[in-house]
Coordinates of C-alpha atoms in Angstrom, one line a residue:
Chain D
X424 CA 123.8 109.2 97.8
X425 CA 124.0 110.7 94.4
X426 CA 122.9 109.1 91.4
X427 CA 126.3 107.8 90.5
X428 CA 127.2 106.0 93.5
X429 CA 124.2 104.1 92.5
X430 CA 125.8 102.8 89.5
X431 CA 128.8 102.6 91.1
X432 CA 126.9 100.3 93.9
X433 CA 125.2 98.1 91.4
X434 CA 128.6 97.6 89.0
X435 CA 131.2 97.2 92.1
X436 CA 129.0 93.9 93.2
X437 CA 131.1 92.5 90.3
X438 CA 134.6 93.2 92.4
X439 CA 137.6 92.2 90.2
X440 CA 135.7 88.3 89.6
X441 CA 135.0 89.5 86.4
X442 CA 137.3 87.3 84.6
X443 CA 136.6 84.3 87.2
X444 CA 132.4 84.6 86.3
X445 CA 133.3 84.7 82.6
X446 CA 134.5 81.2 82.6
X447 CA 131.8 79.5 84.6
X448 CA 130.1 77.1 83.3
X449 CA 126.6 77.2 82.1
X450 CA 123.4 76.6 84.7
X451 CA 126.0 77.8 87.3
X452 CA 123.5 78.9 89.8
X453 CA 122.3 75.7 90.8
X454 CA 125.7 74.1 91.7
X455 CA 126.8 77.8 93.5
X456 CA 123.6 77.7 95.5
X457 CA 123.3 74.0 96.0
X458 CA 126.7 72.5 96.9
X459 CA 126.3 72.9 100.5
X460 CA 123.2 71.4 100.6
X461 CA 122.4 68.0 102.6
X462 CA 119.2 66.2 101.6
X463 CA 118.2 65.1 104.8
X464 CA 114.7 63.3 104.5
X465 CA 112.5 62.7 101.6
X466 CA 109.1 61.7 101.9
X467 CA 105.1 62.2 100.4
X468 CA 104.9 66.1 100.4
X469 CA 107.9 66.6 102.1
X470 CA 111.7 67.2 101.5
X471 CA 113.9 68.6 104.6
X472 CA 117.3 69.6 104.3
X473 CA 120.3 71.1 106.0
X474 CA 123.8 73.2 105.3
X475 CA 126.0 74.9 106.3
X476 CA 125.9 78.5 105.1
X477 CA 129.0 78.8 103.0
X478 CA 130.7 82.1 102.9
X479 CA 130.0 82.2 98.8
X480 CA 126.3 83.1 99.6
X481 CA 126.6 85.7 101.9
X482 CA 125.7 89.2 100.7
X483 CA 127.2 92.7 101.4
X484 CA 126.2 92.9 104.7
X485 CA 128.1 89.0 105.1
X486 CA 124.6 87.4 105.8
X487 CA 122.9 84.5 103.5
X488 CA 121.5 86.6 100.3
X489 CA 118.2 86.7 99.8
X490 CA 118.8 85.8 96.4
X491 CA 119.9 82.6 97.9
X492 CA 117.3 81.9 99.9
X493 CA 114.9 82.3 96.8
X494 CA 116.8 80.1 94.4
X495 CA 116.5 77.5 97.3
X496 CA 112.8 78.3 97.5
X497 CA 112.5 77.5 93.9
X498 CA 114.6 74.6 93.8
X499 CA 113.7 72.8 97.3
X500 CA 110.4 73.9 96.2
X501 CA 110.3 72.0 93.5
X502 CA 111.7 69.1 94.7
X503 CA 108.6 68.7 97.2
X504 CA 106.2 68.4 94.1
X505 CA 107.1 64.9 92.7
X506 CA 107.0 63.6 95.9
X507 CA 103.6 62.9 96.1
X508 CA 104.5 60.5 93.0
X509 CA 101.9 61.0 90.1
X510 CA 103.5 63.0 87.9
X511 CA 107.0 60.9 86.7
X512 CA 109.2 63.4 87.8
X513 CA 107.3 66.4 86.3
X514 CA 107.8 69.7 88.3
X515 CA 106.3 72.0 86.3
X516 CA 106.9 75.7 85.5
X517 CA 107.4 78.7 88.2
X518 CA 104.4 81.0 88.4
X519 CA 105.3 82.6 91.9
X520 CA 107.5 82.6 94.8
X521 CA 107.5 84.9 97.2
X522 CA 110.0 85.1 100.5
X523 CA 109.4 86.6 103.9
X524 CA 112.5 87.9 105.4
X525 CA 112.2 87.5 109.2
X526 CA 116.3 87.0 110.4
X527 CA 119.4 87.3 109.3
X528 CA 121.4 84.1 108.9
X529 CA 125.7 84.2 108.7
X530 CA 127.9 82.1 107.4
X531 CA 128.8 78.6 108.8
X532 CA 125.5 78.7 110.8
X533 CA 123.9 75.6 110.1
X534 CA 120.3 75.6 109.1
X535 CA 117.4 73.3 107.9
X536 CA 115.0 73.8 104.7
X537 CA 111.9 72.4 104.9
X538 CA 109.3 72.2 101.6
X539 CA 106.1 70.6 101.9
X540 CA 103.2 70.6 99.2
X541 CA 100.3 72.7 100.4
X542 CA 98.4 71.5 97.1
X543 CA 99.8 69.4 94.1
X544 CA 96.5 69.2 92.1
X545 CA 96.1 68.5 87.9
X546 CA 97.5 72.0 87.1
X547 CA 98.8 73.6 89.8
X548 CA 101.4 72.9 92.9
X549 CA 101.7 75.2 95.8
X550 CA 104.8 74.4 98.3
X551 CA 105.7 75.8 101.6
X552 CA 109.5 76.5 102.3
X553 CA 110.1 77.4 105.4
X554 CA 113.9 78.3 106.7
X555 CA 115.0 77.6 110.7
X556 CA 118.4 78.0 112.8
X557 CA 119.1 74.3 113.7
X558 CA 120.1 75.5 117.1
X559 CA 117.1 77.5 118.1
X560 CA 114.6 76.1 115.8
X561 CA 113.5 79.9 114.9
X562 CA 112.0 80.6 111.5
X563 CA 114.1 83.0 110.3
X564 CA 112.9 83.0 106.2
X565 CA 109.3 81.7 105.2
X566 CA 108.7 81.3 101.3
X567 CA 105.8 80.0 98.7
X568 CA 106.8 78.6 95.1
X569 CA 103.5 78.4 93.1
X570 CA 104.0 76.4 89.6
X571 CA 101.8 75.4 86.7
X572 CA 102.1 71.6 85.6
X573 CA 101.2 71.5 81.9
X574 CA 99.5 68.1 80.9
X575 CA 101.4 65.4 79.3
X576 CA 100.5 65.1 75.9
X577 CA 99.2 61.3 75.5
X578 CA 100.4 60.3 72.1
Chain W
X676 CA 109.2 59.5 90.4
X677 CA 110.5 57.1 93.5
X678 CA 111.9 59.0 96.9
X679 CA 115.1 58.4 95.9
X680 CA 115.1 60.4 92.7
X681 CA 113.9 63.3 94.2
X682 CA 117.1 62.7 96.6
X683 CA 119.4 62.5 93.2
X684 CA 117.2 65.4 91.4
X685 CA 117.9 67.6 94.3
X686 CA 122.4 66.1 94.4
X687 CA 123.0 65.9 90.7
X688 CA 122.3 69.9 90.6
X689 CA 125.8 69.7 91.6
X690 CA 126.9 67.6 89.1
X691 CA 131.0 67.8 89.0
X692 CA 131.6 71.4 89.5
X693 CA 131.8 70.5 93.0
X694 CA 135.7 71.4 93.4
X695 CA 135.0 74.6 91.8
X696 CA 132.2 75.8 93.8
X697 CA 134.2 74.9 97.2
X698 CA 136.9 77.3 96.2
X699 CA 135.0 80.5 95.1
X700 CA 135.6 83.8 97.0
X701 CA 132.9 85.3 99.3
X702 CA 129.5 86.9 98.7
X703 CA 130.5 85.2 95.4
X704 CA 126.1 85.2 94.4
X705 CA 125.7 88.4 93.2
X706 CA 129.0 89.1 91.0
X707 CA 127.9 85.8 89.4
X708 CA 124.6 87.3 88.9
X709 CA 125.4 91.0 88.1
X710 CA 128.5 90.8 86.1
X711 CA 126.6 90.7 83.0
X712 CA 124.6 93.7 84.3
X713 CA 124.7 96.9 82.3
X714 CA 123.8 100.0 84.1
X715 CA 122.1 102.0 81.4
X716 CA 120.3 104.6 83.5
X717 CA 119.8 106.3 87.0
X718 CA 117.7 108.5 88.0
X719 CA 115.1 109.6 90.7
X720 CA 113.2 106.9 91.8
X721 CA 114.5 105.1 88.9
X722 CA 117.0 102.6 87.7
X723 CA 116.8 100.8 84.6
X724 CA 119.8 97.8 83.3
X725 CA 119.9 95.4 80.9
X726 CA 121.9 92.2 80.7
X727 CA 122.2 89.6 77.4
X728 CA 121.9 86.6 79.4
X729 CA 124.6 84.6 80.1
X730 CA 124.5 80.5 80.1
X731 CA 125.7 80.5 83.6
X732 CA 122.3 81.9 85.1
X733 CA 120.0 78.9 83.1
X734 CA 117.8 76.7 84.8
X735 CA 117.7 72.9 84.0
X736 CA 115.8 73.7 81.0
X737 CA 118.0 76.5 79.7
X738 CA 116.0 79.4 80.6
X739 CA 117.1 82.2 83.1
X740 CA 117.0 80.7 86.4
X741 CA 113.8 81.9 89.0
X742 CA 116.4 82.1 91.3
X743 CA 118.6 84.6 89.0
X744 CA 115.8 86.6 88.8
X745 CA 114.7 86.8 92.2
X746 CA 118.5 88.0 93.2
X747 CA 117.8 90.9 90.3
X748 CA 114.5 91.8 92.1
X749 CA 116.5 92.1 95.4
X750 CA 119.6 93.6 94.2
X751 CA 118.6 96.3 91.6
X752 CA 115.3 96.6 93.7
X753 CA 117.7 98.2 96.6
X754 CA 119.7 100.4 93.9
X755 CA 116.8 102.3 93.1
X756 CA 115.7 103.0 96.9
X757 CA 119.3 105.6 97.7
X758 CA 118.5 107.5 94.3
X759 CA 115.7 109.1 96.2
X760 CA 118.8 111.1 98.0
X761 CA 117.8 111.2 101.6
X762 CA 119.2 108.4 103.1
X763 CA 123.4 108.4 102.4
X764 CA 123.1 105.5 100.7
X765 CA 121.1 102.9 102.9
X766 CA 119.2 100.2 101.1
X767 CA 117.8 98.8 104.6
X768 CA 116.6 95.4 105.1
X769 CA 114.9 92.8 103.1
X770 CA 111.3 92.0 104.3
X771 CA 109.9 90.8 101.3
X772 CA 110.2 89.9 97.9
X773 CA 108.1 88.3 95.4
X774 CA 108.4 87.7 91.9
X775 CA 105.6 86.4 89.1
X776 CA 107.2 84.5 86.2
X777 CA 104.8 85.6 83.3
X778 CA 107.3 83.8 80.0
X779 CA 110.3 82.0 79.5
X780 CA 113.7 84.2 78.8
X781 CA 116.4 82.1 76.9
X782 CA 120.8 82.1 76.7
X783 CA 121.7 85.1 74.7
X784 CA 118.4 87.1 74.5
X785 CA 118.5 90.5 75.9
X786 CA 116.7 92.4 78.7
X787 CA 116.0 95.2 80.5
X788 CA 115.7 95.3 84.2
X789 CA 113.5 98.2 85.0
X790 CA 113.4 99.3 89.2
X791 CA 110.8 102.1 90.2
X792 CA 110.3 102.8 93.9
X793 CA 106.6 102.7 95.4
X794 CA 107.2 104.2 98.1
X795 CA 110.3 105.4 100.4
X796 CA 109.2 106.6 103.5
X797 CA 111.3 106.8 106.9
X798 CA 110.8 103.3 107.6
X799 CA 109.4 101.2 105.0
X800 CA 110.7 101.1 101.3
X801 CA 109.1 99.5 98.1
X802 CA 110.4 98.8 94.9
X803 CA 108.6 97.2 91.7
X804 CA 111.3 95.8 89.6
X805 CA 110.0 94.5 86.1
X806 CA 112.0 92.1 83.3
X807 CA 111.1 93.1 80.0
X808 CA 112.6 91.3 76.3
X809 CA 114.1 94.5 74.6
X810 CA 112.8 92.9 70.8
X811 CA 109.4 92.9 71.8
X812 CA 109.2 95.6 75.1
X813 CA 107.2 92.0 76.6
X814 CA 107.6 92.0 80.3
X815 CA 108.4 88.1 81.2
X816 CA 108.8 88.6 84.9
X817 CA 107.8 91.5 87.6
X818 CA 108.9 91.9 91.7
X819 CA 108.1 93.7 94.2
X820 CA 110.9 94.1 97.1
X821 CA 110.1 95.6 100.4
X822 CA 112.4 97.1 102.6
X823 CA 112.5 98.3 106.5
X824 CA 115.1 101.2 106.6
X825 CA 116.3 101.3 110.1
X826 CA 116.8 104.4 111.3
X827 CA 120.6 105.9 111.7
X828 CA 121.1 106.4 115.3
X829 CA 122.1 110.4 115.3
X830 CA 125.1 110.7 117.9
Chain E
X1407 CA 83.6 88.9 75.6
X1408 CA 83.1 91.8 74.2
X1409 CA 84.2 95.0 76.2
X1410 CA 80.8 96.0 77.2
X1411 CA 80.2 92.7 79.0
X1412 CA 83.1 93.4 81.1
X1413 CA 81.6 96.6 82.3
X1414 CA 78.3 94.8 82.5
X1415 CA 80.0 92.2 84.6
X1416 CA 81.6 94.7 87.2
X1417 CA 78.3 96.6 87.4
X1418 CA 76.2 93.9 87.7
X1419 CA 77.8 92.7 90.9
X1420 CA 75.9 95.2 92.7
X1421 CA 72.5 94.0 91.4
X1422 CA 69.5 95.6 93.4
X1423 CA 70.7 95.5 96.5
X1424 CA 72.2 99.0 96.0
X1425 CA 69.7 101.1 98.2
X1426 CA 70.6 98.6 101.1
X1427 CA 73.9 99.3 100.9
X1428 CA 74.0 102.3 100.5
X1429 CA 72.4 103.0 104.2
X1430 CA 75.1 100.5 105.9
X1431 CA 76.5 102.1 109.1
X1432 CA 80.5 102.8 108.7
X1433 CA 83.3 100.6 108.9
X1434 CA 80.9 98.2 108.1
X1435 CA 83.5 95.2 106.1
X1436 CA 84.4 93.9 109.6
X1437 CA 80.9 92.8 111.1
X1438 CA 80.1 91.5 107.6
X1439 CA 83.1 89.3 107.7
X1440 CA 83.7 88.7 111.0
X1441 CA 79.6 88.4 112.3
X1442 CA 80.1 84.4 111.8
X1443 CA 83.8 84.6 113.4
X1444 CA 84.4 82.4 117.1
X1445 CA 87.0 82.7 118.6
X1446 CA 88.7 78.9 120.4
X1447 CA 91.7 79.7 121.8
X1448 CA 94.2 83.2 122.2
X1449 CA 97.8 82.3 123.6
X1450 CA 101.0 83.8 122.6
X1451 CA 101.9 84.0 119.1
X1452 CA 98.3 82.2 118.6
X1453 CA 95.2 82.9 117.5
X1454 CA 92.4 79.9 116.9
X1455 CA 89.3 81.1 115.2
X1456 CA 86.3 79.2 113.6
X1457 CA 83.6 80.0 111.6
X1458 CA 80.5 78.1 109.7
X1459 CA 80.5 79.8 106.2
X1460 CA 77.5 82.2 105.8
X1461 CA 75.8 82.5 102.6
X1462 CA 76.9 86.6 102.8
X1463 CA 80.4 85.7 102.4
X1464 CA 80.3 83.9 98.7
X1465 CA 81.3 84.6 95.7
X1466 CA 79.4 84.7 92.3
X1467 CA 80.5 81.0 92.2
X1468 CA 79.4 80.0 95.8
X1469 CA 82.4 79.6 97.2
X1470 CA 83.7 81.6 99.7
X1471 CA 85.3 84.8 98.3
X1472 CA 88.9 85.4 98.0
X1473 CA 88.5 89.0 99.6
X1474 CA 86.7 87.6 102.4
X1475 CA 90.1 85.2 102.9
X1476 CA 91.7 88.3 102.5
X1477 CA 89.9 90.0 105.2
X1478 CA 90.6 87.5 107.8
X1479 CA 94.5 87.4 107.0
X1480 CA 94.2 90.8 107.6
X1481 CA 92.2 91.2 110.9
X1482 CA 92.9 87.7 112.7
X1483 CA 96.4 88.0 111.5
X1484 CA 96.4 91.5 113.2
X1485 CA 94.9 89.7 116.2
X1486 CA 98.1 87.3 117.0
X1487 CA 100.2 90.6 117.1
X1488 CA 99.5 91.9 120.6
X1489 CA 99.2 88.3 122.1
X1490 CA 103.1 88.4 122.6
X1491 CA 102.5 91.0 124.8
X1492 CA 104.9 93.8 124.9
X1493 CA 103.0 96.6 122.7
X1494 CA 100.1 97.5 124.2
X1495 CA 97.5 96.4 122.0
X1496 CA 99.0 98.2 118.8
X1497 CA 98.7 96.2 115.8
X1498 CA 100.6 98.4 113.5
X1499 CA 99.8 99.2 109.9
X1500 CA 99.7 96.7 106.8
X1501 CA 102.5 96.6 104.6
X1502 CA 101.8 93.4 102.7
X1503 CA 99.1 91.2 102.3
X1504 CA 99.6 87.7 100.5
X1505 CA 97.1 84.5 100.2
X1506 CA 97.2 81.3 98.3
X1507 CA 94.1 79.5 97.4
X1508 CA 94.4 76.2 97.2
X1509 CA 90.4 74.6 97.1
X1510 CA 87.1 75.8 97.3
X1511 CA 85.4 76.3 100.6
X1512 CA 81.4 76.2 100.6
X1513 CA 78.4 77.6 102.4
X1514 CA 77.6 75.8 105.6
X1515 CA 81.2 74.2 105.6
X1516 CA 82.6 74.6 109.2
X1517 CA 86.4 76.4 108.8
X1518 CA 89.3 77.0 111.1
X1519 CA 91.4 80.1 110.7
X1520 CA 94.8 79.9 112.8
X1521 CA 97.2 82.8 113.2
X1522 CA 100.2 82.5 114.1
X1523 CA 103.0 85.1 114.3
X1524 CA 106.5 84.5 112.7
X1525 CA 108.2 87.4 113.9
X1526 CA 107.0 90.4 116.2
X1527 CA 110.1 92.5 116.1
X1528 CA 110.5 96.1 117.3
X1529 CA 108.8 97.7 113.8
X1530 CA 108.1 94.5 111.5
X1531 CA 105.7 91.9 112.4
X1532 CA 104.9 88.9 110.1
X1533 CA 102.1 86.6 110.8
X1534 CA 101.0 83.6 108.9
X1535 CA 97.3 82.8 108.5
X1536 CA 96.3 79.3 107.7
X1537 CA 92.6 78.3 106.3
X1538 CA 91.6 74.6 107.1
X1539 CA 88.0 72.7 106.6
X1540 CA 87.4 71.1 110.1
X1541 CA 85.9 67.7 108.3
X1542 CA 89.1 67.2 106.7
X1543 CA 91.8 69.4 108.5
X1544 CA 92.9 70.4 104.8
X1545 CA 94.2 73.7 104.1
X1546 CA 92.2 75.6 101.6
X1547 CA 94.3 79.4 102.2
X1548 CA 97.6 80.0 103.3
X1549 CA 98.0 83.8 104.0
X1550 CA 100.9 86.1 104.9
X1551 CA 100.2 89.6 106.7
X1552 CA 103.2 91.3 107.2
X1553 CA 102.6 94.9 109.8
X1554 CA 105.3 98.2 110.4
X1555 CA 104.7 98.7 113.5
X1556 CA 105.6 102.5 114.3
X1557 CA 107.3 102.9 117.3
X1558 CA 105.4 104.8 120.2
X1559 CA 106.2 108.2 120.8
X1560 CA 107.4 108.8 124.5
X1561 CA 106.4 112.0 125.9
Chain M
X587 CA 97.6 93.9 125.9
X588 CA 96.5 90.6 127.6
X589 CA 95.1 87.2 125.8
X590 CA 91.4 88.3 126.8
X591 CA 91.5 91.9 125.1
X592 CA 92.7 89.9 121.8
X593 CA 89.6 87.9 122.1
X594 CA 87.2 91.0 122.8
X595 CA 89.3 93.0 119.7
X596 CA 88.1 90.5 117.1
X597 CA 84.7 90.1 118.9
X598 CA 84.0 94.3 119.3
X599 CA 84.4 93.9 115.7
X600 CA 81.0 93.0 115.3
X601 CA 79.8 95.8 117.0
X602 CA 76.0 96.0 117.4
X603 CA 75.5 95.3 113.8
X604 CA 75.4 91.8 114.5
X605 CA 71.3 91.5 113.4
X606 CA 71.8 93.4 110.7
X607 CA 74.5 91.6 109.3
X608 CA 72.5 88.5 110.0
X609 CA 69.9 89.1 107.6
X610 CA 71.8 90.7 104.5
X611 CA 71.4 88.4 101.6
X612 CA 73.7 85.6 100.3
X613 CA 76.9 87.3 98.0
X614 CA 76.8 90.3 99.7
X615 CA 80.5 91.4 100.1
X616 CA 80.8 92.4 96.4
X617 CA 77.7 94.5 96.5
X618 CA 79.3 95.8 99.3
X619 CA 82.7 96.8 98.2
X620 CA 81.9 97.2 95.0
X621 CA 78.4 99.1 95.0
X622 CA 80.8 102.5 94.9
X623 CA 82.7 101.4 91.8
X624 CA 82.3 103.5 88.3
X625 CA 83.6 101.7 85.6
X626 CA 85.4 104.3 83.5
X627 CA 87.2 102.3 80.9
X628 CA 87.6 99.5 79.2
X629 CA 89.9 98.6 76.7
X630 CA 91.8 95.1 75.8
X631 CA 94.3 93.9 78.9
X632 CA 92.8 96.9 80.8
X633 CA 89.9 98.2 83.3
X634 CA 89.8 101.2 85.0
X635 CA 87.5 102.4 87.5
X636 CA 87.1 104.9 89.8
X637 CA 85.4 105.7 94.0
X638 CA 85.0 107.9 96.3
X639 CA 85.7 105.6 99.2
X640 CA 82.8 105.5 101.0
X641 CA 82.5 105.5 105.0
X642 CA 81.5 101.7 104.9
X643 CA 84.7 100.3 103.5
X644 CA 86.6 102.4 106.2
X645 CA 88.5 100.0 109.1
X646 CA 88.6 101.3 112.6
X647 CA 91.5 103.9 112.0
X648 CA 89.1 105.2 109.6
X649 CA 91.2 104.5 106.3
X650 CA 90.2 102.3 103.4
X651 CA 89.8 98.7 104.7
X652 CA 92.7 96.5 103.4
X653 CA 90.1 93.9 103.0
X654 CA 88.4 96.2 100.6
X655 CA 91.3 96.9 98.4
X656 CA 92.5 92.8 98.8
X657 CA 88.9 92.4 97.2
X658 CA 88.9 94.9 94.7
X659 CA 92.5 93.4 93.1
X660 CA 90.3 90.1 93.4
X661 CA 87.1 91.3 91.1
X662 CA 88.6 94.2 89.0
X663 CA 91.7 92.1 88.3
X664 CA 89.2 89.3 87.2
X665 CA 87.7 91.7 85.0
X666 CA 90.4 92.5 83.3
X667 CA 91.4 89.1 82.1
X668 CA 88.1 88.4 79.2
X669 CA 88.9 92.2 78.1
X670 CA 91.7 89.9 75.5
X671 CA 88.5 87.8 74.1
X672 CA 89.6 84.7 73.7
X673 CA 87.6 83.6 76.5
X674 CA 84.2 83.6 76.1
X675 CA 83.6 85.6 79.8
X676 CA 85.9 83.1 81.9
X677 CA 87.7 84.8 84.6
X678 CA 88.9 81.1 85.7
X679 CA 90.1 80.5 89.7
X680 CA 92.0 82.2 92.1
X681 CA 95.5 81.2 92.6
X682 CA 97.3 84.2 94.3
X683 CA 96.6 87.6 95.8
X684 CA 98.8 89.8 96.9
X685 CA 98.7 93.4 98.3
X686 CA 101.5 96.1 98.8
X687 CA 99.8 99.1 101.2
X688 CA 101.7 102.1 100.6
X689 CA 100.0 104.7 102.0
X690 CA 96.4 105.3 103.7
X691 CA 92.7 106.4 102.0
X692 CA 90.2 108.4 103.6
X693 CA 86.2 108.4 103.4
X694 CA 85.6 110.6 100.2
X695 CA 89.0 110.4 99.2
X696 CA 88.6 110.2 94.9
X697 CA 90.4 107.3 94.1
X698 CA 91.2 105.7 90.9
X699 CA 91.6 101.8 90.4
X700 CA 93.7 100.3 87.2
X701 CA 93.7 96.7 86.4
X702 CA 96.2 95.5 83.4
X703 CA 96.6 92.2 82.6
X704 CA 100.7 91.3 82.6
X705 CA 99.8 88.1 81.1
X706 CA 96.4 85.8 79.5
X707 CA 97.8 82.1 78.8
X708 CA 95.7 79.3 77.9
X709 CA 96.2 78.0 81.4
X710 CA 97.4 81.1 83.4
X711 CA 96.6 84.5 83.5
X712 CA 98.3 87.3 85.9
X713 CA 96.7 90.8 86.1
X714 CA 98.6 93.9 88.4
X715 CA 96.0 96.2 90.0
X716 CA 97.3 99.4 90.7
X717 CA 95.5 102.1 93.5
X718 CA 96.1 105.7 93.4
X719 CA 94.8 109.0 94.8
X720 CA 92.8 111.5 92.0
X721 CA 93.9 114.2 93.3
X722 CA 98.0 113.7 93.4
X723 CA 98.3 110.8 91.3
X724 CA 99.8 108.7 93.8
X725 CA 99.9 104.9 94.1
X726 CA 98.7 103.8 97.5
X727 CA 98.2 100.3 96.9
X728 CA 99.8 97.7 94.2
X729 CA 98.4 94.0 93.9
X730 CA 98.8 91.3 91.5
X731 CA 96.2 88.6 90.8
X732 CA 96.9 85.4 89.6
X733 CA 94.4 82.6 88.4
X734 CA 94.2 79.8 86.6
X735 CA 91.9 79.1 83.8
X736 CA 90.7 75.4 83.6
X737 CA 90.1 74.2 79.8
X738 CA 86.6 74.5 78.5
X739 CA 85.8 71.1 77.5
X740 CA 84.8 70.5 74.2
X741 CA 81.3 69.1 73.4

């Protein structure tokens, strides 16, 4: 591949949908990312969820992007931390996440997220998100989101 | 926060863009991410981008979204690996990707997306992909993406 | 701090136990880490290890030391590999290495240290190596090991 | 390779060394691993150092323990972080290691060790720690430490 299929690679992602991103409104990834989602059970250090992979997240290769799974990561992630309940609603500021591709996953399969706190201490919150086929029950993505929780200034 | 917050914090991300989201095209994610991309150069082992960042990819708090950034680490992360020339242009598959948010980036600043490869052997493929702020050169996020490069079956 | 303290700092760590080690036998890290190491239970796709914390393995703040955590994600995460049966005993080479630390763990506290793999495909294997104290069953570490396993060459 | 070999691989570990090992003194894995380390600069938001890798920081394939590197991105990353001076020698709490292995490292190989600090908050600090042969100049190992640096309370 020469260097100018690279550029070519990285600038034909944006297809002829260049008009229709333009007009999106703003925090769009959320929504994008987050419309198929189903919250299925919310409890103390837990959240599990479930969708249907929507062909709008699918990659090149027409399996979920692993940009998707890492927003959910982040977001189901986050979701886990006020569970535990001290912190009105606080979920703090990303310092890590990192994702384990084990599988691919394609479109209309359904699968479940599940985040649960591994720590939610004074100043920093650890969750586990781990990704499954709700048919076989296989792992097939395993990720970590790591955030700081600034205090609340006490006025 | 109560259960049932963290139900609504996690469905209100959707807000009322639902009908809009339902009726976008396939592997919509990344020309939503990458259409403000600019690729400014390739070269060996090297691609470097920068983007003025759109309102679309904020968070909740109007900074760019974890998730945006993880998708950059993945996608610009597997444009630098085919500049090394021997491969016709595979990227492989995603093993891993992690990403350490190190600042805050803001609507309208601009960046630079800076991929280097670590290594591409026959089988295993890593990229470090680092955000920087152009005003002040400050790096606010850096990845790492890891790749398995299947080999092409030779007929 | 001033600079010189830093190179104090790294120096000092060796204090004047420097003749002693420099006679140690080779490939010595193991035994050190993994003298105090029982092993409860080896099925597939599990490994069940335990291990009373010896003095040997703290750090300069008498906790247990984040490269001795380290270690064992490494080698009892390397462990589960072969349990699933079909390699012959190869445990393939490290690509990544990640741990979380989530507490403290002291000398004299009895530990458990489960492997257990996520995937064990034909070149990637991905194991995930918990920490818990046995008092509590709380997870101190979470670790990810993730192995290329190079394929065997048929003569 | 059946359950039982599993269980003799992690016990073989400890070879014969097991008296030894039994009577080295308490902190002893720094000494250890570090004992080889020259500290060969020191500057604000960096440390480098340099080693020839001695024999007992090899593992069994006879290349540089990935233990050993996980605990040198643990303690020269930590060095790096009161090289900025604003905190009086505090090197705070683990939160996150990670390791990319990019290559192997032989006994005697010269090997060079760069910590820079990508970030020193008041509550979070992330240094990347970068491995590379003397010889060709080539990263073998990347890792990134993050830790958290609890307030000093005020008298």
């Amino acid at each position: 591949m020469n260097l100018e299929s690279v550029k070519k690679y990285l600038e034909k992602r944006q297809g002829d949908t260049s008009s229709l991103v333009d007009e999106l409104p703003p925090r769009f990834l959320e929504p994008l990312v987050l419309n198929a989602l189903r919250v299925d059970l919310v409890e103390p250090g837990r959240v599990l969820c479930s969708m249907k992979i929507p062909p709008r997240l699918l990659n090149s290769g027409n399996s979920l992007h692993g940009g998707a799974t890492a927003t959910m990561v982040d977001v189901v992630g986050s979701a886990a931390i006020p569970t535990l309940g001290h912190m009105s609603g606080r979920t703090g500021v990303s310092v890590e996440i990192n994702v384990t591709y084990l599988d691919a996953a394609y479109a209309d399969e359904e699968i479940e997220i599940e985040a649960k706190t591994l720590r939610v201490g004074k100043a920093v919150a650890v969750v586990s998100v781990e990704f499954r086929k709700k048919k076989t029950g296989k792992i097939f993505a395993q990720g970590r989101h790591t955030k700081y929780l600034p205090a609340i200034s006490k006025m």
